[in-house]
Amino acid sequence: MPQTLALIVDDEPDILELLEITLSRMGIASKPAHDLSEAKLLLKTHSFDICLTDLQLPDGNGLELVTHVQTHYPSTPTAVITAFGSMEVAIKALKLGAFDFVSKPVDLKSLKNLVSSAIKINDTVEPVDRRSRDQLLGDSVMMANVRAKIAKLARSQAPIYISGESGTGKELVAKLIHEKGPRANQAFVPINCGAIPHELMESEFFGHKKGSFTGAIADKKGLFQLAHGGTLFLDEIADLPLHMQVKLLRAIQEKSIRPIGSDTETVIDTRILCATHKNLSELVEKGSFRQDLYYRINVIELPLPALRERKEDIQQLATHILQKLNTEHGNTTISLSENALKALTKYPFPGNVRELENILERAFTLCENGLIHQADLQLPENPHNIPNSINTPASSPNASDESSDAPLEDYLGTLEKEAIVNALEKTRWNKTAAAKDLGITFRALRYRLKKLGLDT
C-alpha cells in the first residue's frame, strides 16, 4: 500500500520543517514547495493525498492554489494556513473549495485532526451513495441537484447552512452530508436550538465542571464535546438567543470551548451544520440574529425545495411511505388509488414531506378493503401556512395570526382535538354517539382518540 503523501507550501523554512516533522510522526511523507510555481510543478509530477498551503506566498497566494487544485486535482483536499484573526480570508478559502483552514501560530493538535480528516475523504465507500439515493427520494431535477451538492459538500469541512421550509428534510440532508464525508464513523449530534431552555443553553453546548453552579453534581460534557471528531447539527439556529450567538461564534472561530467552571480551554474538532425554516438574512436586518455569526455559518448555503415545487416526486414518495407502513403492520398490501394520487399531486403541502407522511399514515388506518381513496386522505380544503416563497419567516407580515405561525399539523391537531372533546362532552363520552355527531365512523374516531392521547 503506497504511503500517504502531502504537499506543504510555505516560504518560511521553519514552518516547512515543523509541518514535515508533524506529518512524519503521523506516518505521512511530504514534499515541500516554497512558492506557487514550485507547488504547481510538484502537483504535475506527484499524486498527493493532501495539500497544506500558507496564505501569503512570494509569487501569489494560497487562494490561487486552492482554485488551481480544485480545477485540476479535485480529489486532493487543500487546507489553508492563515494569519491569526484572518477569518474573512479563511471563509473565502472555504467558499473556493478549501477543505479547511488552520490559523497561525499552528496548534499541532488541531493540525493533526485536520490532516486525519482530510486523508479519509477518498476512503468514502460507494454504498453510502446508494444509501443516500434511497433515503433522499425523488427523480426531479431539483432533487438530483441536491444529491450532487451533498456529495460535493461532504468533501469539505466548511460550515453548511441548510435552508428550507419545515418538513423538507433538513436533518436528513445534514446526516447524509455527515455520512458521506470523512467523519462518517464518528458521532452525528443533532440538536433543536429552540427546545433548550435559555438558562441551560451554555451548559448544554459547552458542558460544565462539578460544583460550578447549584445542581452541578458532576462534570458534564457539552454537545461540542459529544460531537468531537464528528458533526454537530444545529437545527432551528434562528431560535438561539443573542448571548448564545456570541458564545457560539467564538467556539466556531477559535475551535475551542470553555466549560462552565473550567479555567482552561478545550480544543474541539467538530464540523458545524445549521438549519432553520426562517429567513436568516431578514432576521439579521432586524437585529435578532448576529451578522458576524450569519456569515460564519453561511459559508455555503444548501436550499431544499418545497414538495409543491417538485410534484413529480409525490408518487415515488407516497409509494415508499406506504411500503414502510405495510412492512410495519405485518406485510399488509394497502395501496393508493388513482383518485387519491391525483388529489395528492394537486395539494400544496405546506408541511412538505412530513405532512405527506402524516396524511398517508392516517389514511392507511382509515381506509377499507386495502385501498386508499381520496376521501380517506381528508385533505384540508383551505390549507394554512403556505409561504409565498421558500424561507418566509414566521414573523413576516404574511402571518395573519398566531395560529398561522404554528406548523400545520399542530394547528389542525388542536382544532381536531377541540371538536372531538366537544362532541364527547355533548354525548357524555358515548363514543358511538360522538362519532355519529362528528360525521365519521367509530373506527375513525377510535384512531383519532389514540393519536391525540384521548383514548383513556
Short mmCIF file of N, CA and C in Angstrom, two decimals, residues 7-66:
data_model
loop_
_atom_site.label_atom_id
_atom_site.label_comp_id
_atom_site.label_asym_id
_atom_site.label_seq_id
_atom_site.Cartn_x
_atom_site.Cartn_y
_atom_site.Cartn_z
N LEU A 7 1.57 17.59 0.18
CA LEU A 7 2.28 18.74 -0.39
C LEU A 7 2.16 19.88 0.62
N ILE A 8 3.32 20.41 1.06
CA ILE A 8 3.30 21.53 2.01
C ILE A 8 3.96 22.74 1.34
N VAL A 9 3.23 23.86 1.36
CA VAL A 9 3.67 25.05 0.62
C VAL A 9 3.81 26.22 1.58
N ASP A 10 5.06 26.69 1.74
CA ASP A 10 5.32 27.83 2.63
C ASP A 10 6.71 28.36 2.32
N ASP A 11 6.89 29.68 2.39
CA ASP A 11 8.21 30.24 2.11
C ASP A 11 9.06 30.38 3.37
N GLU A 12 8.55 29.98 4.51
CA GLU A 12 9.32 30.03 5.76
C GLU A 12 9.88 28.64 6.07
N PRO A 13 11.20 28.47 6.07
CA PRO A 13 11.82 27.17 6.31
C PRO A 13 11.40 26.55 7.65
N ASP A 14 11.26 27.39 8.68
CA ASP A 14 10.89 26.86 10.00
C ASP A 14 9.50 26.22 9.97
N ILE A 15 8.56 26.86 9.28
CA ILE A 15 7.19 26.32 9.18
C ILE A 15 7.20 25.02 8.39
N LEU A 16 7.95 25.00 7.27
CA LEU A 16 8.05 23.78 6.47
C LEU A 16 8.60 22.63 7.31
N GLU A 17 9.63 22.93 8.10
CA GLU A 17 10.23 21.88 8.93
C GLU A 17 9.25 21.38 9.98
N LEU A 18 8.53 22.31 10.62
CA LEU A 18 7.54 21.93 11.64
C LEU A 18 6.46 21.03 11.03
N LEU A 19 5.94 21.42 9.88
CA LEU A 19 4.90 20.63 9.22
C LEU A 19 5.43 19.27 8.79
N GLU A 20 6.66 19.25 8.28
CA GLU A 20 7.25 18.00 7.82
C GLU A 20 7.44 17.02 8.98
N ILE A 21 7.90 17.52 10.11
CA ILE A 21 8.11 16.66 11.29
C ILE A 21 6.77 16.15 11.82
N THR A 22 5.79 17.06 11.90
CA THR A 22 4.47 16.68 12.41
C THR A 22 3.84 15.59 11.55
N LEU A 23 3.91 15.76 10.23
CA LEU A 23 3.33 14.77 9.32
C LEU A 23 4.10 13.46 9.37
N SER A 24 5.41 13.55 9.49
CA SER A 24 6.24 12.35 9.56
C SER A 24 5.86 11.49 10.77
N ARG A 25 5.57 12.14 11.89
CA ARG A 25 5.17 11.41 13.09
C ARG A 25 3.79 10.77 12.94
N MET A 26 3.03 11.24 11.96
CA MET A 26 1.73 10.64 11.66
C MET A 26 1.84 9.56 10.58
N GLY A 27 3.08 9.30 10.14
CA GLY A 27 3.29 8.30 9.09
C GLY A 27 3.02 8.83 7.71
N ILE A 28 3.09 10.15 7.54
CA ILE A 28 2.79 10.78 6.25
C ILE A 28 4.06 11.40 5.67
N ALA A 29 4.39 11.02 4.45
CA ALA A 29 5.53 11.63 3.76
C ALA A 29 5.12 12.98 3.19
N SER A 30 6.08 13.84 2.92
CA SER A 30 5.73 15.17 2.42
C SER A 30 6.74 15.67 1.40
N LYS A 31 6.26 16.56 0.53
CA LYS A 31 7.10 17.25 -0.44
C LYS A 31 6.94 18.74 -0.20
N PRO A 32 8.05 19.48 0.04
CA PRO A 32 7.94 20.92 0.31
C PRO A 32 7.99 21.74 -0.99
N ALA A 33 7.27 22.86 -0.96
CA ALA A 33 7.35 23.85 -2.04
C ALA A 33 7.42 25.22 -1.40
N HIS A 34 8.27 26.08 -1.98
CA HIS A 34 8.49 27.39 -1.36
C HIS A 34 7.64 28.49 -1.98
N ASP A 35 7.01 28.20 -3.10
CA ASP A 35 6.17 29.21 -3.73
C ASP A 35 5.11 28.52 -4.60
N LEU A 36 4.27 29.32 -5.22
CA LEU A 36 3.14 28.82 -6.00
C LEU A 36 3.60 28.04 -7.23
N SER A 37 4.61 28.54 -7.91
CA SER A 37 5.11 27.89 -9.13
C SER A 37 5.66 26.51 -8.83
N GLU A 38 6.45 26.41 -7.76
CA GLU A 38 7.03 25.13 -7.38
C GLU A 38 5.93 24.13 -6.99
N ALA A 39 4.90 24.63 -6.32
CA ALA A 39 3.78 23.77 -5.91
C ALA A 39 3.07 23.20 -7.13
N LYS A 40 2.86 24.05 -8.16
CA LYS A 40 2.16 23.59 -9.36
C LYS A 40 2.98 22.53 -10.10
N LEU A 41 4.31 22.68 -10.11
CA LEU A 41 5.17 21.69 -10.75
C LEU A 41 5.10 20.35 -10.02
N LEU A 42 5.12 20.38 -8.70
CA LEU A 42 5.04 19.15 -7.91
C LEU A 42 3.70 18.46 -8.10
N LEU A 43 2.64 19.24 -8.23
CA LEU A 43 1.31 18.66 -8.45
C LEU A 43 1.24 17.90 -9.78
N LYS A 44 2.03 18.34 -10.77
CA LYS A 44 2.05 17.67 -12.07
C LYS A 44 2.75 16.33 -12.01
N THR A 45 3.73 16.21 -11.12
CA THR A 45 4.58 15.01 -11.12
C THR A 45 4.29 14.04 -9.98
N HIS A 46 3.42 14.42 -9.04
CA HIS A 46 3.13 13.54 -7.90
C HIS A 46 1.62 13.49 -7.65
N SER A 47 1.21 12.41 -7.03
CA SER A 47 -0.21 12.26 -6.64
C SER A 47 -0.30 12.48 -5.13
N PHE A 48 -0.86 13.63 -4.73
CA PHE A 48 -0.89 14.00 -3.31
C PHE A 48 -2.24 13.65 -2.67
N ASP A 49 -2.17 13.24 -1.40
CA ASP A 49 -3.38 12.92 -0.64
C ASP A 49 -3.92 14.14 0.09
N ILE A 50 -3.06 15.15 0.28
CA ILE A 50 -3.47 16.39 0.94
C ILE A 50 -2.49 17.48 0.58
N CYS A 51 -2.99 18.72 0.56
CA CYS A 51 -2.13 19.88 0.32
C CYS A 51 -2.34 20.88 1.45
N LEU A 52 -1.24 21.32 2.06
CA LEU A 52 -1.27 22.36 3.10
C LEU A 52 -0.52 23.56 2.55
N THR A 53 -1.17 24.70 2.48
CA THR A 53 -0.52 25.88 1.90
C THR A 53 -0.68 27.11 2.78
N ASP A 54 0.39 27.88 2.85
CA ASP A 54 0.33 29.17 3.52
C ASP A 54 -0.48 30.13 2.65
N LEU A 55 -1.02 31.16 3.27
CA LEU A 55 -1.83 32.11 2.51
C LEU A 55 -0.96 33.03 1.68
N GLN A 56 0.12 33.56 2.30
CA GLN A 56 1.00 34.51 1.62
C GLN A 56 2.21 33.79 1.03
N LEU A 57 2.34 33.82 -0.29
CA LEU A 57 3.46 33.19 -0.98
C LEU A 57 4.20 34.23 -1.81
N PRO A 58 5.49 34.04 -2.09
CA PRO A 58 6.27 35.05 -2.81
C PRO A 58 5.70 35.42 -4.18
N ASP A 59 5.11 34.45 -4.88
CA ASP A 59 4.62 34.72 -6.24
C ASP A 59 3.11 34.59 -6.37
N GLY A 60 2.40 34.74 -5.27
CA GLY A 60 0.93 34.65 -5.30
C GLY A 60 0.38 34.40 -3.91
N ASN A 61 -0.76 33.73 -3.83
CA ASN A 61 -1.29 33.40 -2.50
C ASN A 61 -1.96 32.03 -2.51
N GLY A 62 -2.24 31.56 -1.31
CA GLY A 62 -2.81 30.23 -1.16
C GLY A 62 -4.17 30.07 -1.80
N LEU A 63 -4.93 31.17 -1.91
CA LEU A 63 -6.26 31.09 -2.53
C LEU A 63 -6.15 30.71 -4.01
N GLU A 64 -5.10 31.21 -4.68
CA GLU A 64 -4.86 30.83 -6.07
C GLU A 64 -4.58 29.34 -6.17
N LEU A 65 -3.85 28.81 -5.21
CA LEU A 65 -3.52 27.39 -5.22
C LEU A 65 -4.78 26.55 -4.95
N VAL A 66 -5.63 27.02 -4.04
CA VAL A 66 -6.89 26.32 -3.77
C VAL A 66 -7.70 26.19 -5.06
#
